């Protein structure tokens, strides 16, 4: 309960800070757009190692919740912005496992048939 209360207090402080910045017109759509514009076309301009470094600097932390990856960015105004990305790998892994199991079953059945009907 104390941990949840502390998290709620932290969220409230964050929301108040965002509200104050918005009221002061320091945080607006242009600020957020400019922040994310840094990453535009990075696949074309950077090699994979530099891409990882850039993503790491833009999003210093992340949280994985079930099939949702939440990247946490910190804007220059010290405001957190979360970017949510659906992670479809669990579905893909399950589908691949299913296909592999079906292939194994077919293989076992084929081997059984060949063994029963030698020659």
mmCIF file of C-alpha atoms in Angstrom:
data_model
loop_
_atom_site.group_PDB
_atom_site.id
_atom_site.type_symbol
_atom_site.label_atom_id
_atom_site.label_comp_id
_atom_site.label_asym_id
_atom_site.label_seq_id
_atom_site.Cartn_x
_atom_site.Cartn_y
_atom_site.Cartn_z
ATOM 1 C CA UNK A 1 0.000 0.000 0.000
ATOM 2 C CA UNK A 2 2.823 2.383 0.881
ATOM 3 C CA UNK A 3 4.546 1.630 -2.405
ATOM 4 C CA UNK A 4 1.333 2.331 -4.327
ATOM 5 C CA UNK A 5 0.776 5.540 -2.362
ATOM 6 C CA UNK A 6 4.312 6.680 -3.184
ATOM 7 C CA UNK A 7 3.767 5.875 -6.881
ATOM 8 C CA UNK A 8 0.527 7.865 -6.852
ATOM 9 C CA UNK A 9 2.332 10.790 -5.203
ATOM 10 C CA UNK A 10 5.073 10.643 -7.845
ATOM 11 C CA UNK A 11 2.477 10.532 -10.652
ATOM 12 C CA UNK A 12 0.663 13.486 -9.120
ATOM 13 C CA UNK A 13 3.898 15.509 -8.933
ATOM 14 C CA UNK A 14 4.663 14.659 -12.560
ATOM 15 C CA UNK A 15 1.196 15.691 -13.703
ATOM 16 C CA UNK A 16 1.425 18.952 -11.753
ATOM 17 C CA UNK A 17 4.799 19.704 -13.345
ATOM 18 C CA UNK A 18 3.351 19.013 -16.812
ATOM 19 C CA UNK A 19 0.330 21.201 -16.077
ATOM 20 C CA UNK A 20 2.548 24.056 -14.890
ATOM 21 C CA UNK A 21 4.695 23.834 -18.017
ATOM 22 C CA UNK A 22 1.639 23.772 -20.261
ATOM 23 C CA UNK A 23 0.217 26.780 -18.446
ATOM 24 C CA UNK A 24 3.513 28.594 -18.916
ATOM 25 C CA UNK A 25 3.392 27.526 -22.588
ATOM 26 C CA UNK A 26 6.799 25.890 -22.290
ATOM 27 C CA UNK A 27 5.526 22.472 -23.247
ATOM 28 C CA UNK A 28 3.505 22.274 -26.416
ATOM 29 C CA UNK A 29 3.080 20.063 -29.424
ATOM 30 C CA UNK A 30 6.067 21.641 -31.179
ATOM 31 C CA UNK A 31 8.367 20.755 -28.287
ATOM 32 C CA UNK A 32 7.303 17.121 -28.304
ATOM 33 C CA UNK A 33 7.436 16.942 -32.110
ATOM 34 C CA UNK A 34 10.940 18.417 -32.148
ATOM 35 C CA UNK A 35 12.067 15.923 -29.536
ATOM 36 C CA UNK A 36 10.873 12.991 -31.642
ATOM 37 C CA UNK A 37 12.046 14.540 -34.908
ATOM 38 C CA UNK A 38 15.583 13.771 -33.748
ATOM 39 C CA UNK A 39 14.895 10.109 -34.429
ATOM 40 C CA UNK A 40 13.371 10.572 -37.867
ATOM 41 C CA UNK A 41 15.267 8.790 -40.638
ATOM 42 C CA UNK A 42 17.832 7.457 -38.162
ATOM 43 C CA UNK A 43 17.654 4.037 -39.815
ATOM 44 C CA UNK A 44 18.921 5.575 -43.036
ATOM 45 C CA UNK A 45 21.588 7.758 -41.477
ATOM 46 C CA UNK A 46 23.048 5.644 -38.663
ATOM 47 C CA UNK A 47 24.544 2.194 -38.345
ATOM 48 C CA UNK A 48 22.886 -0.227 -35.872
ATOM 49 C CA UNK A 49 25.229 0.592 -32.966
ATOM 50 C CA UNK A 50 24.637 4.337 -33.330
ATOM 51 C CA UNK A 51 20.889 3.675 -33.638
ATOM 52 C CA UNK A 52 20.959 1.854 -30.300
ATOM 53 C CA UNK A 53 22.903 4.702 -28.704
ATOM 54 C CA UNK A 54 20.420 7.269 -30.027
ATOM 55 C CA UNK A 55 17.408 5.296 -28.811
ATOM 56 C CA UNK A 56 19.130 4.845 -25.449
ATOM 57 C CA UNK A 57 19.712 8.584 -25.138
ATOM 58 C CA UNK A 58 16.145 9.461 -26.171
ATOM 59 C CA UNK A 59 14.584 6.758 -23.986
ATOM 60 C CA UNK A 60 16.852 6.094 -20.992
ATOM 61 C CA UNK A 61 14.408 3.610 -19.470
ATOM 62 C CA UNK A 62 11.604 1.281 -20.500
ATOM 63 C CA UNK A 63 8.983 -0.961 -18.947
ATOM 64 C CA UNK A 64 7.657 -4.230 -20.327
ATOM 65 C CA UNK A 65 4.053 -5.029 -19.377
ATOM 66 C CA UNK A 66 2.760 -8.235 -20.939
ATOM 67 C CA UNK A 67 2.750 -7.463 -24.683
ATOM 68 C CA UNK A 68 3.302 -3.710 -24.259
ATOM 69 C CA UNK A 69 6.708 -2.015 -24.276
ATOM 70 C CA UNK A 70 6.643 1.464 -22.732
ATOM 71 C CA UNK A 71 9.620 3.667 -23.577
ATOM 72 C CA UNK A 72 10.194 6.502 -21.105
ATOM 73 C CA UNK A 73 11.606 9.725 -22.548
ATOM 74 C CA UNK A 74 12.675 12.767 -20.553
ATOM 75 C CA UNK A 75 12.101 16.082 -22.296
ATOM 76 C CA UNK A 76 14.493 18.980 -21.645
ATOM 77 C CA UNK A 77 11.821 20.546 -19.392
ATOM 78 C CA UNK A 78 12.177 17.479 -17.134
ATOM 79 C CA UNK A 79 8.820 16.087 -18.178
ATOM 80 C CA UNK A 80 8.409 12.379 -18.798
ATOM 81 C CA UNK A 81 6.770 11.261 -22.025
ATOM 82 C CA UNK A 82 5.829 7.616 -22.447
ATOM 83 C CA UNK A 83 5.707 5.956 -25.850
ATOM 84 C CA UNK A 84 3.758 2.692 -25.910
ATOM 85 C CA UNK A 85 4.658 0.016 -28.426
ATOM 86 C CA UNK A 86 2.686 -3.183 -28.764
ATOM 87 C CA UNK A 87 5.001 -6.180 -28.624
ATOM 88 C CA UNK A 88 3.685 -8.893 -30.896
ATOM 89 C CA UNK A 89 6.541 -11.298 -30.273
ATOM 90 C CA UNK A 90 4.547 -13.443 -27.806
ATOM 91 C CA UNK A 91 1.923 -14.068 -30.475
ATOM 92 C CA UNK A 92 4.588 -14.765 -33.072
ATOM 93 C CA UNK A 93 6.415 -17.141 -30.706
ATOM 94 C CA UNK A 94 3.191 -19.028 -29.969
ATOM 95 C CA UNK A 95 2.433 -19.290 -33.693
ATOM 96 C CA UNK A 96 5.953 -20.567 -34.403
ATOM 97 C CA UNK A 97 5.681 -23.124 -31.579
ATOM 98 C CA UNK A 98 2.354 -24.298 -32.988
ATOM 99 C CA UNK A 99 3.822 -24.658 -36.480
ATOM 100 C CA UNK A 100 6.839 -26.538 -35.092
ATOM 101 C CA UNK A 101 4.603 -28.897 -33.106
ATOM 102 C CA UNK A 102 2.481 -29.571 -36.213
ATOM 103 C CA UNK A 103 5.630 -30.317 -38.215
ATOM 104 C CA UNK A 104 6.832 -32.706 -35.499
ATOM 105 C CA UNK A 105 3.480 -34.507 -35.469
ATOM 106 C CA UNK A 106 3.599 -34.896 -39.265
ATOM 107 C CA UNK A 107 7.175 -36.162 -39.044
ATOM 108 C CA UNK A 108 6.305 -38.737 -36.369
ATOM 109 C CA UNK A 109 3.272 -39.875 -38.366
ATOM 110 C CA UNK A 110 5.371 -40.159 -41.555
ATOM 111 C CA UNK A 111 8.057 -42.149 -39.713
ATOM 112 C CA UNK A 112 5.409 -44.443 -38.231
ATOM 113 C CA UNK A 113 3.842 -45.006 -41.667
ATOM 114 C CA UNK A 114 7.249 -45.719 -43.247
ATOM 115 C CA UNK A 115 8.156 -48.130 -40.450
ATOM 116 C CA UNK A 116 4.846 -49.998 -40.782
ATOM 117 C CA UNK A 117 5.116 -50.252 -44.575
ATOM 118 C CA UNK A 118 8.736 -51.108 -45.147
ATOM 119 C CA UNK A 119 9.632 -51.975 -48.682
#
